mmCIF file of C-alpha atoms in Angstrom:
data_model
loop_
_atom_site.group_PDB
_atom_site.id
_atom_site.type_symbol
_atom_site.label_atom_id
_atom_site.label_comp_id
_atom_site.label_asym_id
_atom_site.label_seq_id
_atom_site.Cartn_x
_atom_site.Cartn_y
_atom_site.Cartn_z
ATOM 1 C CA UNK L 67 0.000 0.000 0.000
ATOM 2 C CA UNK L 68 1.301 3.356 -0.920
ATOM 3 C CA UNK L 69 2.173 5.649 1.823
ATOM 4 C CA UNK L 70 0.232 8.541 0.906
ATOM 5 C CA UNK L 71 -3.737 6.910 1.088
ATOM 6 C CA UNK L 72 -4.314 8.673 -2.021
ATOM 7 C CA UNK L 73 -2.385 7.968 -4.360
ATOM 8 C CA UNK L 74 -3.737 4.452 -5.543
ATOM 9 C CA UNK L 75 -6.761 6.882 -6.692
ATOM 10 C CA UNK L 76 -4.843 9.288 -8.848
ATOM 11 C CA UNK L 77 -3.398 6.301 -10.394
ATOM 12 C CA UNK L 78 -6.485 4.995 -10.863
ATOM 13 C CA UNK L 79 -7.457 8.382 -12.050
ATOM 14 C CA UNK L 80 -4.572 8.521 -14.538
ATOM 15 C CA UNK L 81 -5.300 5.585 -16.180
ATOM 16 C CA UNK L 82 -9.056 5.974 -16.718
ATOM 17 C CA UNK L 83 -8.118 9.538 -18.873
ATOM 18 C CA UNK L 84 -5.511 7.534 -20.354
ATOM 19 C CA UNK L 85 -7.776 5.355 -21.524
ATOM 20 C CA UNK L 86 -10.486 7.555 -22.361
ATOM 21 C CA UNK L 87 -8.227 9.783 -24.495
ATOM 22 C CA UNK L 88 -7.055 6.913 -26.567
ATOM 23 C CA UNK L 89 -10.963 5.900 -26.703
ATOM 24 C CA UNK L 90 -11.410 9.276 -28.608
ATOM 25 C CA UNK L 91 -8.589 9.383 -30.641
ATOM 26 C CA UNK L 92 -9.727 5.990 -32.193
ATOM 27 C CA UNK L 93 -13.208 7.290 -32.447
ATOM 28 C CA UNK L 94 -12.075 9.986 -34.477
ATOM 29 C CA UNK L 95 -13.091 12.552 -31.513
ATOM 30 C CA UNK L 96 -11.007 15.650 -29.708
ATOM 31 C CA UNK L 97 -10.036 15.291 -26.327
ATOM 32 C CA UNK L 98 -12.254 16.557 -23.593
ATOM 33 C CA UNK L 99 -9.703 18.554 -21.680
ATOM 34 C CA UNK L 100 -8.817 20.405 -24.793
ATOM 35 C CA UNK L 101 -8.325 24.212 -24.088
ATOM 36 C CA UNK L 102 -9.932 25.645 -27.330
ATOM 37 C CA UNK L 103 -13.797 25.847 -27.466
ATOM 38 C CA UNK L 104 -15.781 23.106 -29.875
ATOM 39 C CA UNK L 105 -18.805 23.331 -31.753
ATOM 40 C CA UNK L 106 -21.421 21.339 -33.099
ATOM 41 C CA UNK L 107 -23.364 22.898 -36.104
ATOM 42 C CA UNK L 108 -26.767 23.058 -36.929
ATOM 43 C CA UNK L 109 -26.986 21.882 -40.379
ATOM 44 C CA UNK L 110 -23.656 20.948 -40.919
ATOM 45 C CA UNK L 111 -23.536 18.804 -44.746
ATOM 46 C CA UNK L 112 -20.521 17.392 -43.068
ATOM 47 C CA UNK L 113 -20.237 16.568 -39.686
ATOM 48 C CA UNK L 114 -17.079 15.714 -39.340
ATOM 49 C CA UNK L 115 -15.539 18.569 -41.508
ATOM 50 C CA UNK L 116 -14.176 22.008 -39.881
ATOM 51 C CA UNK L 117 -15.981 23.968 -37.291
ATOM 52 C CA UNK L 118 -17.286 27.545 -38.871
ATOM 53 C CA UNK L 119 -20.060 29.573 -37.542
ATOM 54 C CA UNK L 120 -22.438 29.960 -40.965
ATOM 55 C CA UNK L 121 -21.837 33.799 -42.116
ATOM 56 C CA UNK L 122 -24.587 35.616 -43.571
ATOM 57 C CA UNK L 123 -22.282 37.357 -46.475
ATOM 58 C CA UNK L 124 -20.658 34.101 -48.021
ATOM 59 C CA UNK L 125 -18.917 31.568 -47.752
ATOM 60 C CA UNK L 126 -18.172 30.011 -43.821
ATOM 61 C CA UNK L 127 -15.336 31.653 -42.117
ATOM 62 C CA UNK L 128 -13.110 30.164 -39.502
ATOM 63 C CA UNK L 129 -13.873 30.811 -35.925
ATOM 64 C CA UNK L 130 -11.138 29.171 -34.010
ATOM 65 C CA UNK L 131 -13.201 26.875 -32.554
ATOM 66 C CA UNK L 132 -12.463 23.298 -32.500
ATOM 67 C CA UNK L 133 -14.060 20.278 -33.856
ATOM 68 C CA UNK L 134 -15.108 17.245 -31.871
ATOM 69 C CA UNK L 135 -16.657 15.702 -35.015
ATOM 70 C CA UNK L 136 -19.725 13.601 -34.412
ATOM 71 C CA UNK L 137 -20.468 13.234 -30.670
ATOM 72 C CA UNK L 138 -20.012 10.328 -29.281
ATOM 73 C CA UNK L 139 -23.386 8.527 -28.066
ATOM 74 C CA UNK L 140 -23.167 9.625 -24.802
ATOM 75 C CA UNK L 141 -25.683 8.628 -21.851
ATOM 76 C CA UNK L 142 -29.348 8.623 -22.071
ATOM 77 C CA UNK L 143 -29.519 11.927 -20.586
ATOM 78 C CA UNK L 144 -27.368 12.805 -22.846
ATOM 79 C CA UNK L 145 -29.017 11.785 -25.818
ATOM 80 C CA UNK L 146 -32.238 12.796 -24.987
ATOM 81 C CA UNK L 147 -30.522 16.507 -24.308
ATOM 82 C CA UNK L 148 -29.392 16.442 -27.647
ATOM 83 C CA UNK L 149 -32.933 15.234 -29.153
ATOM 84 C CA UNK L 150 -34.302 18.189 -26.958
ATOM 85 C CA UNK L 151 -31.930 21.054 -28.668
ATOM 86 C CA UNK L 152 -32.865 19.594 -32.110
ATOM 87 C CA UNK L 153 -36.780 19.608 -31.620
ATOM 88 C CA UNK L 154 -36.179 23.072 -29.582
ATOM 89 C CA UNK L 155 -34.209 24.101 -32.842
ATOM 90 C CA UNK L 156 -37.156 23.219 -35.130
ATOM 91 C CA UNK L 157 -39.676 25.193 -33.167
ATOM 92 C CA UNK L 158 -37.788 28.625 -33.503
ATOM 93 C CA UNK L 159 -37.035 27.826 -36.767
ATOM 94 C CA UNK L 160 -40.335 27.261 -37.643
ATOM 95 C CA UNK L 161 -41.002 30.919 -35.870
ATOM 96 C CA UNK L 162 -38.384 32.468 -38.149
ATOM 97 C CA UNK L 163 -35.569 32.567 -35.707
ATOM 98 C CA UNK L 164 -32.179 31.469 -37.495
ATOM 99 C CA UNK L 165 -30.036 28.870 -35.588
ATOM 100 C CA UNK L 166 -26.454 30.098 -35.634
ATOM 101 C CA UNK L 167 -24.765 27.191 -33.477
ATOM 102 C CA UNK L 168 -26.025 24.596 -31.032
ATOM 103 C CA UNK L 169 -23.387 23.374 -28.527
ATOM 104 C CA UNK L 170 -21.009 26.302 -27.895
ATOM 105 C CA UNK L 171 -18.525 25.059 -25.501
ATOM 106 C CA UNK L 172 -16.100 27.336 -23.652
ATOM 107 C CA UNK L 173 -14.023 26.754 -20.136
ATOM 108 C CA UNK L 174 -17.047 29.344 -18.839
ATOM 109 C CA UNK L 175 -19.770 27.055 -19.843
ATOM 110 C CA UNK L 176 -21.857 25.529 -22.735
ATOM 111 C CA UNK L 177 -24.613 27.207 -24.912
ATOM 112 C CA UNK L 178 -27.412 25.289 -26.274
ATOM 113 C CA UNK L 179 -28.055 27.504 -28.985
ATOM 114 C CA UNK L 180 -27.111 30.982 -30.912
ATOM 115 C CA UNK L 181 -30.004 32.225 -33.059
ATOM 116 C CA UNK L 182 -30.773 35.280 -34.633
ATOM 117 C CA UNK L 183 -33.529 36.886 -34.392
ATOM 118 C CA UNK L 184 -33.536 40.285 -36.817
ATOM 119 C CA UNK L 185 -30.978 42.431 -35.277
ATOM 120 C CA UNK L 186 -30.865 40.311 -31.917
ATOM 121 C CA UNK L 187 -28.644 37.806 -30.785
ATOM 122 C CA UNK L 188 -30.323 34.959 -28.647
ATOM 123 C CA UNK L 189 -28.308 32.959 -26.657
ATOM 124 C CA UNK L 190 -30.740 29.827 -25.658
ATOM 125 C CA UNK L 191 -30.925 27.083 -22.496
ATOM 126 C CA UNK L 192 -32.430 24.173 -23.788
ATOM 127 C CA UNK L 193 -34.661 22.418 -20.843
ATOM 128 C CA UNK L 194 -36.342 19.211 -20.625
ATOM 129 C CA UNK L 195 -37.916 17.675 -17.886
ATOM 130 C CA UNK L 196 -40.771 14.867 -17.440
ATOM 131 C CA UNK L 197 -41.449 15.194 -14.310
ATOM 132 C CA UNK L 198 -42.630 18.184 -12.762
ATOM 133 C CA UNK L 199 -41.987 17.298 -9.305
ATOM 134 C CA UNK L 200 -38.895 19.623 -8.458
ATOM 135 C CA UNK L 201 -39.945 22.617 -10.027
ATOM 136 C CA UNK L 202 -40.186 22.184 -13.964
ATOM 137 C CA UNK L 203 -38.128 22.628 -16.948
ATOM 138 C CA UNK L 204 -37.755 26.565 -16.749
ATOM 139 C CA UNK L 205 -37.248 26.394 -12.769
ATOM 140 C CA UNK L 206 -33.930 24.395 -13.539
ATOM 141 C CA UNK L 207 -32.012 27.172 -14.957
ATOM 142 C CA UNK L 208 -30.997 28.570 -11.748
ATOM 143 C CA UNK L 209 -28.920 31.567 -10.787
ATOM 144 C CA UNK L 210 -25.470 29.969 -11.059
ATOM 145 C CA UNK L 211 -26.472 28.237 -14.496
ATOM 146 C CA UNK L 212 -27.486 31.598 -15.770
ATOM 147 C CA UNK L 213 -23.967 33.083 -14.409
ATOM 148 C CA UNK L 214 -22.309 30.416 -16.104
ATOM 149 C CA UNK L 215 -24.564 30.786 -19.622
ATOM 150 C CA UNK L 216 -23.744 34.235 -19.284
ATOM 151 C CA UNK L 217 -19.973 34.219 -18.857
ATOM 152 C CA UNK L 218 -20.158 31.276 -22.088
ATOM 153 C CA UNK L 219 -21.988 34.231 -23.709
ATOM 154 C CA UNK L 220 -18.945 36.799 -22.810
ATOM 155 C CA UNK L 221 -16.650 34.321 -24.083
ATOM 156 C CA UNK L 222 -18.283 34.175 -27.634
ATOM 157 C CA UNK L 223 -19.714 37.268 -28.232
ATOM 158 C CA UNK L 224 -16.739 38.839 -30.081
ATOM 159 C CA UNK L 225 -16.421 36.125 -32.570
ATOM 160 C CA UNK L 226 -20.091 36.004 -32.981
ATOM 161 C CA UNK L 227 -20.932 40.009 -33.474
ATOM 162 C CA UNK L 228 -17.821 39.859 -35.871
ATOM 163 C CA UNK L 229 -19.427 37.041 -38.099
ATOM 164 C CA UNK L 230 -23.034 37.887 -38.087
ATOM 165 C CA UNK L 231 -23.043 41.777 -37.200
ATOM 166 C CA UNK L 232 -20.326 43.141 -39.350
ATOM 167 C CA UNK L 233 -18.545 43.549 -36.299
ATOM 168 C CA UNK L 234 -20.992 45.846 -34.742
ATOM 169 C CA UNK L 235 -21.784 44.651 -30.995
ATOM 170 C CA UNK L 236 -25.357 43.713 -31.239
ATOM 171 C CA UNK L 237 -28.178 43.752 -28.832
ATOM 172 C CA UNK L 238 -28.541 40.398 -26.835
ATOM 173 C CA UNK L 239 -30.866 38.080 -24.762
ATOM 174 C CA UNK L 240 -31.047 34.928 -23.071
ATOM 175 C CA UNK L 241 -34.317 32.875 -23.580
ATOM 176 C CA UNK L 242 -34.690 29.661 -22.221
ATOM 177 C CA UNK L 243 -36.864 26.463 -24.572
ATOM 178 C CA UNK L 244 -38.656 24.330 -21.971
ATOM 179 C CA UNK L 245 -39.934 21.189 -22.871
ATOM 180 C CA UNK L 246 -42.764 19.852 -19.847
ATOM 181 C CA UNK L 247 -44.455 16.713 -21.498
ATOM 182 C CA UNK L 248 -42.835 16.955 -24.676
ATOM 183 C CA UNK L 249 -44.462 20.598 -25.068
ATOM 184 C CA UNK L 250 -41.744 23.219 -25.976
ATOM 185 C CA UNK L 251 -42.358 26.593 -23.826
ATOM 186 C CA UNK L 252 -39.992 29.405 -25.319
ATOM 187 C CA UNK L 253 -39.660 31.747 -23.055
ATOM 188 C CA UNK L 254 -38.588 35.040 -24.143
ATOM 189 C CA UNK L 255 -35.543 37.670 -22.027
ATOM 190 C CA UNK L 256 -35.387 34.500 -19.543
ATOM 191 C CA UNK L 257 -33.221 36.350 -17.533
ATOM 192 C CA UNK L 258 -31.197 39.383 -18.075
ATOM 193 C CA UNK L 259 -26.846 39.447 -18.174
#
């Protein structure tokens, strides 16, 4: 037995990335730890290709970010998160709002969706919850997951007013999609930054 108690469980804790890292490399996927931001694209012909944030004016530009390439399957939460952001991406679609990016991912936090809406920028919490026992879809998106969708927004803006607003800093909101029995709610100005 080692002399320090815990150091059997950073080995164990070494390994287990070790082996998850090789796990993605074979599966064609990033790292998780990776320092740049990824991106999953609404849309995208090809999934696997290079990240770019669609630009109104032409052709896709590079945004830095970094491609994970198709997710991996993930848990059932997971997947059913994922199924949530595409329906919730339908239903503003379908209200003319146009889906910029879905899965932002930054060290600050993640954000469901970027959509445009005219001469707004909506950054968008996804929600889904089937049982309405501990408060509800909406409810869930607390104070400290709104400071962290807020300091994800920070994080992209730049990039995002430089693609899609000539560069011009455009006015923003956060609106929150809830989905209580498979009904989407979208709730407009959610909460303000």
């Amino acid at each position: 037995m080692p002399a320090d108690p815990y150091e059997a469980a950073r080995q164990a804790q070494r390994g287990a990335v070790a082996r998850r890292k090789r796990r993605l490399r074979r599966s064609g996927t990033a790292a998780a730890g990776s320092t740049a931001g990824t991106a999953r694209l609404a849309g995208s012909a090809d999934p696997a290709g290079p990240a770019h944030l669609a630009d109104p004016a032409g052709p896709a530009k590079p945004t830095g970010l970094a491609v994970t390439g198709p997710l991996p399957a993930g848990s059932p939460t997971q997947r059913q998160g994922r199924a949530a952001e595409a329906r919730a991406a339908r239903h503003l679609e379908a209200r003319g709002v146009r889906i910029l990016a879905v899965n932002l991912r930054c060290r600050a936090g993640e954000i469901d969706l970027v959509a445009r809406e005219g001469a707004v920028l909506l950054f968008i919490e996804v929600r889904e919850r089937r049982n309405p026992a501990f408060g509800g879809a909406a409810a869930s998106v607390n104070r400290s997951k709104q400071a962290r969708l807020i300091r994800a927004a920070h994080h992209f803006l730049p990039r995002l007013a430089r693609l899609h607003f000539g560069g011009a800093a455009p006015a923003c909101r956060f609106d929150v999609v809830a989905f209580e029995a498979d009904r989407p709610r979208w709730i407009r100005d959610a909460f303000r930054a």
